[in-house]
Amino acid sequence: MTMTNQRKRWTHLLSALVLAGALTACGSGAGTSTGIKQGTASGDDAQAKTVIHVGVQGKTGILPYARQTGMIAEQLEEQNIEIRWHEFASGPPHFEALAAGRLDFGSVGGTPVIAGQVGNVDFKAVAVVSDGKKGNAIVIPPNSSIQQLADLKGKKIGVAKGSSAYNFLYMAIDQAGLTDNDIDIIQLQPDEARPALDSGAIDAWSIWEPYATTAVFQSGASILASGEDLGIDAPSFLIARTDFINEQPEATVAFLKAYEQTRLYFLEHLYEVAEEIADAEKLELEIVTTVLENSDPILAPITPEFAASHQAQADFLFRTGGIGKQLHTADVLESKYVEQALKELEAE
């Protein structure tokens, strides 16, 4: 396959995200602040309230747990900060909301971060929340004839465009000597892909957690390959709207401190948390426990190692025609807020 043909395939698959971000930024007031201070009382002693809009996806991570329990909101309420939650099916829609000025923070995989930078969305990745080694996998149905990555040739593979699992799929088949011309990529969001896998409409599914583990337990699916199996590091990030963190540095640090305190509680009470999530979301406890045991959430500065892994993803996308320009990904990486938050917590 020529680079020109490969670029056309990738451009078709990723352009929707980039275009949506660009159009939203142009037409929806991307420079407006959702972190505005709102008066809560009249008179000279009235105290302003800062509103933080936070994106959440899935049911088992730190942010979903914080929304369910109110843990972050309760910590910030003491500082007159209000959290408003916004639910998304995957990473790419976060950037449309960021570009429109409707979102301040969210947690997403590396591929949406790359696409957001290509689309000139004004944001920063402010912390690493997962090393990504166990975050993505290619799942196959029970009794599948697929035994190795090379067997994906000619098969229909479901994946959400622009997601971390999307880039993972391309890096995985590259290791098997395959290209996107060798497989049939079917664009599916998680709630569409699972029924498609179960019915046989697709032969494999490239997906992130907790969906991979859920498919294994509920459908008898198998993991063909994971990022850990293939040595593919794919860090996930906490992203923030640039205007917000510039205008509200103290609220930014406060949010990161609350996130870290919630994360520590999450890890220290893992099985109790699993029971809470399973009960609230009507999920099987064994599934939730397995997902949490594999998740290993972190909150860390973007070290040179994490930055290099992220740059490698962007370079791969450029080399294979997935993005039309070479990126200097360090331009959107900013660790000073999380470093300050962790420093303050250590001193408390």
CSV table of C-alpha atoms in Angstrom, one decimal:
chain,number,residue,atom,x,y,z
A,1,MET,CA,0.0,0.0,0.0
A,2,THR,CA,1.4,3.4,-0.9
A,3,MET,CA,1.7,6.2,1.7
A,4,THR,CA,-0.8,8.2,-0.3
A,5,ASN,CA,-3.4,5.5,-0.1
A,6,GLN,CA,-2.8,5.0,3.6
A,7,ARG,CA,-3.0,8.7,4.3
A,8,LYS,CA,-6.4,8.8,2.5
A,9,ARG,CA,-7.8,6.0,4.6
A,10,TRP,CA,-6.5,7.5,7.9
A,11,THR,CA,-7.6,11.0,6.9
A,12,HIS,CA,-11.1,9.7,6.2
A,13,LEU,CA,-11.3,8.0,9.6
A,14,LEU,CA,-9.8,10.8,11.7
A,15,SER,CA,-11.0,14.0,9.9
A,16,ALA,CA,-14.4,14.0,11.5
A,17,LEU,CA,-12.9,14.6,14.9
A,18,VAL,CA,-10.5,17.3,13.7
A,19,LEU,CA,-13.1,19.1,11.7
A,20,ALA,CA,-15.6,19.0,14.5
A,21,GLY,CA,-13.1,20.6,16.8
A,22,ALA,CA,-12.1,23.3,14.4
A,23,LEU,CA,-15.7,24.2,13.4
A,24,THR,CA,-16.8,24.2,17.1
A,25,ALA,CA,-13.8,26.5,18.0
A,26,CYS,CA,-14.7,28.9,15.2
A,27,GLY,CA,-18.5,28.9,15.7
A,28,SER,CA,-19.2,28.4,19.4
A,29,GLY,CA,-17.1,30.8,21.3
A,30,ALA,CA,-14.1,28.6,22.2
A,31,GLY,CA,-12.5,31.5,24.1
A,32,THR,CA,-15.4,31.9,26.6
A,33,SER,CA,-14.9,30.7,30.1
A,34,THR,CA,-17.1,28.1,31.7
A,35,GLY,CA,-15.1,28.6,34.9
A,36,ILE,CA,-16.7,32.0,35.4
A,37,LYS,CA,-17.2,33.3,38.9
A,38,GLN,CA,-20.8,33.6,39.7
A,39,GLY,CA,-22.2,35.8,42.5
A,40,THR,CA,-24.0,33.8,45.2
A,41,ALA,CA,-25.2,36.7,47.4
A,42,SER,CA,-25.6,40.4,47.3
A,43,GLY,CA,-23.6,43.0,49.2
A,44,ASP,CA,-19.9,43.7,49.8
A,45,ASP,CA,-19.3,40.4,51.6
A,46,ALA,CA,-20.8,38.3,48.8
A,47,GLN,CA,-18.4,35.4,47.9
A,48,ALA,CA,-18.0,34.3,44.3
A,49,LYS,CA,-18.4,30.7,43.3
A,50,THR,CA,-16.1,29.0,40.7
A,51,VAL,CA,-17.8,26.4,38.5
A,52,ILE,CA,-15.7,23.6,37.0
A,53,HIS,CA,-17.2,21.5,34.2
A,54,VAL,CA,-15.8,18.0,34.2
A,55,GLY,CA,-16.2,15.3,31.5
A,56,VAL,CA,-16.7,11.7,32.5
A,57,GLN,CA,-16.8,8.5,30.5
A,58,GLY,CA,-17.3,4.9,31.5
A,59,LYS,CA,-18.4,3.6,34.9
A,60,THR,CA,-15.4,2.4,36.8
A,61,GLY,CA,-12.7,5.1,36.7
A,62,ILE,CA,-11.8,7.8,39.2
A,63,LEU,CA,-14.0,10.4,37.7
A,64,PRO,CA,-17.1,8.2,37.4
A,65,TYR,CA,-16.6,7.1,41.0
A,66,ALA,CA,-16.2,10.7,42.1
A,67,ARG,CA,-19.4,11.6,40.3
A,68,GLN,CA,-21.2,8.7,41.9
A,69,THR,CA,-20.1,9.4,45.4
A,70,GLY,CA,-19.7,13.2,45.3
A,71,MET,CA,-16.2,12.8,46.7
A,72,ILE,CA,-14.5,15.5,44.6
A,73,ALA,CA,-17.5,17.8,44.8
A,74,GLU,CA,-17.6,17.6,48.6
A,75,GLN,CA,-13.9,18.4,49.0
A,76,LEU,CA,-14.2,21.4,46.7
A,77,GLU,CA,-17.4,22.7,48.1
A,78,GLU,CA,-15.5,23.9,51.2
A,79,GLN,CA,-13.5,26.2,48.8
A,80,ASN,CA,-16.7,27.5,47.1
A,81,ILE,CA,-16.1,25.5,44.0
A,82,GLU,CA,-18.9,23.7,42.2
A,83,ILE,CA,-18.5,20.7,40.0
A,84,ARG,CA,-20.8,20.1,37.1
A,85,TRP,CA,-20.5,16.7,35.3
A,86,HIS,CA,-20.9,16.0,31.6
A,87,GLU,CA,-21.0,12.5,30.2
A,88,PHE,CA,-19.3,11.4,27.0
A,89,ALA,CA,-19.1,8.0,25.2
A,90,SER,CA,-15.4,8.3,24.3
A,91,GLY,CA,-12.5,10.7,24.2
A,92,PRO,CA,-13.0,12.7,21.0
A,93,PRO,CA,-16.3,14.4,22.0
A,94,HIS,CA,-14.4,15.9,25.0
A,95,PHE,CA,-12.5,18.0,22.6
A,96,GLU,CA,-15.6,19.3,20.8
A,97,ALA,CA,-16.8,20.5,24.2
A,98,LEU,CA,-13.4,21.9,25.1
A,99,ALA,CA,-13.3,23.9,21.9
A,100,ALA,CA,-16.8,25.2,22.5
A,101,GLY,CA,-15.9,26.4,26.0
A,102,ARG,CA,-18.3,24.0,27.6
A,103,LEU,CA,-15.8,21.8,29.4
A,104,ASP,CA,-12.8,22.5,31.7
A,105,PHE,CA,-11.4,19.0,32.5
A,106,GLY,CA,-11.6,15.4,31.3
A,107,SER,CA,-9.7,12.2,31.2
A,108,VAL,CA,-8.9,10.7,27.8
A,109,GLY,CA,-6.5,8.5,25.9
A,110,GLY,CA,-3.5,9.7,24.0
A,111,THR,CA,-5.0,9.4,20.5
A,112,PRO,CA,-7.8,12.0,21.2
A,113,VAL,CA,-5.1,14.3,22.6
A,114,ILE,CA,-3.1,14.0,19.3
A,115,ALA,CA,-6.2,14.6,17.2
A,116,GLY,CA,-7.2,17.6,19.4
A,117,GLN,CA,-3.7,19.1,18.9
A,118,VAL,CA,-4.0,18.6,15.1
A,119,GLY,CA,-7.4,20.3,15.2
A,120,ASN,CA,-5.9,23.3,17.1
A,121,VAL,CA,-8.1,22.9,20.1
A,122,ASP,CA,-6.8,25.2,22.8
A,123,PHE,CA,-6.1,22.7,25.7
A,124,LYS,CA,-3.3,21.3,27.8
A,125,ALA,CA,-2.7,17.8,29.1
A,126,VAL,CA,-2.0,18.5,32.7
A,127,ALA,CA,-1.3,15.1,34.2
A,128,VAL,CA,-0.9,11.4,33.4
A,129,VAL,CA,-3.7,9.2,34.8
A,130,SER,CA,-2.7,5.8,33.3
A,131,ASP,CA,0.3,4.3,31.7
A,132,GLY,CA,-2.1,2.6,29.3
A,133,LYS,CA,-0.3,-0.7,29.3
A,134,LYS,CA,-3.5,-2.6,30.2
A,135,GLY,CA,-5.9,0.0,28.9
A,136,ASN,CA,-6.5,-1.3,25.4
A,137,ALA,CA,-7.1,-4.7,23.9
A,138,ILE,CA,-8.3,-6.5,20.8
A,139,VAL,CA,-11.2,-8.8,21.8
A,140,ILE,CA,-12.4,-11.8,19.8
A,141,PRO,CA,-15.7,-13.8,20.3
A,142,PRO,CA,-15.8,-17.3,21.7
A,143,ASN,CA,-14.9,-20.1,19.2
A,144,SER,CA,-13.2,-17.6,16.9
A,145,SER,CA,-10.7,-18.9,14.3
A,146,ILE,CA,-8.5,-16.0,15.0
A,147,GLN,CA,-5.4,-17.1,16.9
A,148,GLN,CA,-2.9,-14.4,16.3
A,149,LEU,CA,-2.7,-10.8,15.0
A,150,ALA,CA,-1.9,-12.0,11.5
A,151,ASP,CA,-5.2,-13.8,11.4
A,152,LEU,CA,-7.0,-10.4,11.4
A,153,LYS,CA,-6.3,-10.1,7.7
A,154,GLY,CA,-9.6,-9.8,5.8
A,155,LYS,CA,-11.6,-9.5,9.1
A,156,LYS,CA,-14.1,-6.9,10.2
A,157,ILE,CA,-12.9,-5.1,13.3
A,158,GLY,CA,-15.0,-2.7,15.3
A,159,VAL,CA,-13.4,0.4,16.8
A,160,ALA,CA,-14.4,4.0,17.8
A,161,LYS,CA,-12.7,6.5,15.5
A,162,GLY,CA,-10.1,8.7,17.1
A,163,SER,CA,-10.1,6.7,20.4
A,164,SER,CA,-7.0,5.3,22.1
A,165,ALA,CA,-8.1,1.9,21.0
A,166,TYR,CA,-8.1,3.1,17.4
A,167,ASN,CA,-4.4,4.0,17.4
A,168,PHE,CA,-3.7,0.8,19.4
A,169,LEU,CA,-5.3,-1.3,16.6
A,170,TYR,CA,-3.1,0.3,14.0
A,171,MET,CA,0.1,-0.2,16.1
A,172,ALA,CA,-0.9,-3.8,16.8
A,173,ILE,CA,-1.5,-4.8,13.2
A,174,ASP,CA,1.7,-3.0,12.2
A,175,GLN,CA,3.6,-5.4,14.5
A,176,ALA,CA,2.0,-8.3,12.5
A,177,GLY,CA,3.0,-6.8,9.2
A,178,LEU,CA,-0.5,-5.8,8.3
A,179,THR,CA,-1.9,-2.4,7.1
A,180,ASP,CA,-5.3,-0.9,7.2
A,181,ASN,CA,-5.9,-2.2,3.7
A,182,ASP,CA,-5.6,-5.7,5.0
A,183,ILE,CA,-8.6,-5.3,7.4
A,184,ASP,CA,-12.1,-4.0,7.3
A,185,ILE,CA,-12.5,-1.3,10.0
A,186,ILE,CA,-16.0,-0.7,11.2
A,187,GLN,CA,-16.7,2.5,13.1
A,188,LEU,CA,-18.6,1.7,16.2
A,189,GLN,CA,-19.0,3.2,19.6
A,190,PRO,CA,-18.7,0.8,22.6
A,191,ASP,CA,-22.5,0.4,23.0
A,192,GLU,CA,-22.7,-0.5,19.3
A,193,ALA,CA,-19.7,-2.7,19.1
A,194,ARG,CA,-20.5,-5.1,21.9
A,195,PRO,CA,-23.8,-6.3,20.3
A,196,ALA,CA,-22.0,-6.5,16.9
A,197,LEU,CA,-19.3,-8.8,18.4
A,198,ASP,CA,-21.9,-11.0,20.1
A,199,SER,CA,-24.0,-11.3,17.0
A,200,GLY,CA,-21.0,-12.1,14.7
A,201,ALA,CA,-21.4,-8.8,12.7
A,202,ILE,CA,-17.8,-8.1,13.5
A,203,ASP,CA,-14.9,-10.5,13.9
A,204,ALA,CA,-12.9,-8.6,16.5
A,205,TRP,CA,-13.2,-5.4,18.6
A,206,SER,CA,-10.4,-3.0,19.5
A,207,ILE,CA,-11.5,-1.4,22.8
A,208,TRP,CA,-10.4,0.0,26.1
A,209,GLU,CA,-11.3,-1.0,29.7
A,210,PRO,CA,-13.7,-1.8,31.2
A,211,TYR,CA,-15.4,-2.9,28.0
A,212,ALA,CA,-12.8,-5.6,27.2
A,213,THR,CA,-13.1,-7.3,30.6
A,214,THR,CA,-16.9,-7.0,30.5
A,215,ALA,CA,-17.0,-8.8,27.1
A,216,VAL,CA,-14.7,-11.6,28.5
A,217,PHE,CA,-17.0,-12.2,31.5
A,218,GLN,CA,-20.4,-11.7,29.9
A,219,SER,CA,-19.9,-13.1,26.4
A,220,GLY,CA,-17.1,-15.5,26.8
A,221,ALA,CA,-14.8,-13.4,24.6
A,222,SER,CA,-11.0,-13.7,24.7
A,223,ILE,CA,-8.3,-11.1,24.7
A,224,LEU,CA,-6.3,-11.6,21.5
A,225,ALA,CA,-3.7,-9.0,22.4
A,226,SER,CA,-3.3,-6.1,24.9
A,227,GLY,CA,-1.0,-3.2,25.1
A,228,GLU,CA,0.9,-5.0,27.8
A,229,ASP,CA,1.3,-8.1,25.6
A,230,LEU,CA,2.6,-6.0,22.7
A,231,GLY,CA,4.7,-3.6,24.7
A,232,ILE,CA,2.7,-0.6,23.5
A,233,ASP,CA,2.7,2.2,26.1
A,234,ALA,CA,-0.2,4.5,25.6
A,235,PRO,CA,-0.5,7.0,28.5
A,236,SER,CA,-3.9,8.6,29.2
A,237,PHE,CA,-4.1,12.2,30.3
A,238,LEU,CA,-6.2,14.6,32.4
A,239,ILE,CA,-6.9,17.4,29.9
A,240,ALA,CA,-7.8,21.0,30.7
A,241,ARG,CA,-9.1,24.0,28.7
A,242,THR,CA,-6.2,26.5,28.5
A,243,ASP,CA,-8.3,29.5,29.3
A,244,PHE,CA,-9.6,27.9,32.5
A,245,ILE,CA,-6.2,26.9,34.0
A,246,ASN,CA,-4.7,30.3,33.1
A,247,GLU,CA,-7.6,32.2,34.7
A,248,GLN,CA,-8.2,29.8,37.6
A,249,PRO,CA,-4.8,28.4,38.7
A,250,GLU,CA,-5.9,28.0,42.3
A,251,ALA,CA,-9.1,26.1,41.3
A,252,THR,CA,-7.0,24.0,39.0
A,253,VAL,CA,-4.7,22.9,41.8
A,254,ALA,CA,-7.6,22.4,44.1
A,255,PHE,CA,-9.3,20.1,41.6
A,256,LEU,CA,-6.1,18.1,41.1
A,257,LYS,CA,-5.7,17.7,44.9
A,258,ALA,CA,-9.2,16.5,45.2
A,259,TYR,CA,-8.7,14.1,42.3
A,260,GLU,CA,-5.6,12.7,44.0
A,261,GLN,CA,-7.3,12.3,47.4
A,262,THR,CA,-10.1,10.4,45.7
A,263,ARG,CA,-7.6,8.2,43.8
A,264,LEU,CA,-5.8,7.3,47.0
A,265,TYR,CA,-9.1,6.4,48.7
A,266,PHE,CA,-10.1,4.4,45.6
A,267,LEU,CA,-6.9,2.3,45.8
A,268,GLU,CA,-6.9,1.9,49.5
A,269,HIS,CA,-10.5,0.6,49.6
A,270,LEU,CA,-10.5,-1.2,46.2
A,271,TYR,CA,-12.9,-4.0,47.1
A,272,GLU,CA,-15.3,-1.7,49.0
A,273,VAL,CA,-15.2,0.6,46.0
A,274,ALA,CA,-15.9,-2.4,43.7
A,275,GLU,CA,-19.0,-3.3,45.7
A,276,GLU,CA,-20.2,0.3,45.5
A,277,ILE,CA,-19.7,0.6,41.8
A,278,ALA,CA,-21.3,-2.8,41.1
A,279,ASP,CA,-24.3,-2.0,43.2
A,280,ALA,CA,-24.8,1.5,41.7
A,281,GLU,CA,-24.2,0.6,38.1
A,282,LYS,CA,-25.9,-2.9,38.3
A,283,LEU,CA,-22.7,-4.6,37.2
A,284,GLU,CA,-21.4,-8.0,38.3
A,285,LEU,CA,-19.0,-7.7,41.2
A,286,GLU,CA,-16.4,-10.0,39.7
A,287,ILE,CA,-16.3,-7.9,36.5
A,288,VAL,CA,-15.8,-4.7,38.4
A,289,THR,CA,-13.2,-6.1,40.7
A,290,THR,CA,-11.2,-7.5,37.8
A,291,VAL,CA,-11.3,-4.1,36.0
A,292,LEU,CA,-10.2,-2.2,39.1
A,293,GLU,CA,-7.4,-4.6,39.8
A,294,ASN,CA,-6.1,-4.1,36.3
A,295,SER,CA,-6.7,-0.3,36.1
A,296,ASP,CA,-3.9,0.9,38.4
A,297,PRO,CA,-4.9,4.6,38.1
A,298,ILE,CA,-2.2,7.2,38.8
A,299,LEU,CA,-1.9,11.0,38.9
A,300,ALA,CA,1.6,12.0,37.9
A,301,PRO,CA,3.5,14.7,36.2
A,302,ILE,CA,4.2,14.1,32.5
A,303,THR,CA,7.7,12.7,32.8
A,304,PRO,CA,10.2,12.5,29.9
A,305,GLU,CA,9.3,8.8,29.6
A,306,PHE,CA,5.5,9.5,29.3
A,307,ALA,CA,6.2,12.4,27.0
A,308,ALA,CA,8.4,10.2,24.7
A,309,SER,CA,5.6,7.5,24.6
A,310,HIS,CA,3.1,10.1,23.6
A,311,GLN,CA,5.4,11.6,21.0
A,312,ALA,CA,6.0,8.1,19.5
A,313,GLN,CA,2.2,7.7,19.0
A,314,ALA,CA,2.0,11.0,17.2
A,315,ASP,CA,5.1,10.1,15.1
A,316,PHE,CA,3.5,6.7,14.2
A,317,LEU,CA,0.2,8.4,13.1
A,318,PHE,CA,2.2,10.9,10.9
A,319,ARG,CA,4.4,8.2,9.4
A,320,THR,CA,1.4,6.0,8.5
A,321,GLY,CA,-0.6,9.0,7.2
A,322,GLY,CA,-3.0,9.2,10.1
A,323,ILE,CA,-2.3,12.9,10.7
A,324,GLY,CA,-1.3,15.4,8.0
A,325,LYS,CA,1.4,17.2,10.0
A,326,GLN,CA,4.2,16.3,12.3
A,327,LEU,CA,3.5,17.3,15.9
A,328,HIS,CA,5.7,18.5,18.7
A,329,THR,CA,3.5,17.0,21.3
A,330,ALA,CA,5.3,18.7,24.2
A,331,ASP,CA,3.6,21.9,23.1
A,332,VAL,CA,0.3,20.8,24.8
A,333,LEU,CA,1.9,19.1,27.9
A,334,GLU,CA,1.9,21.1,31.1
A,335,SER,CA,2.9,19.5,34.5
A,336,LYS,CA,3.2,22.5,36.7
A,337,TYR,CA,-0.3,22.3,38.2
A,338,VAL,CA,-0.1,18.7,39.1
A,339,GLU,CA,3.4,19.2,40.5
A,340,GLN,CA,2.0,22.0,42.7
A,341,ALA,CA,-1.0,19.9,43.8
A,342,LEU,CA,1.2,16.9,44.8
A,343,LYS,CA,3.6,19.2,46.6
A,344,GLU,CA,0.8,20.8,48.6
A,345,LEU,CA,-0.7,17.4,49.5
A,346,GLU,CA,2.7,16.1,50.7
A,347,ALA,CA,3.1,19.1,53.0
A,348,GLU,CA,-0.3,18.8,54.6
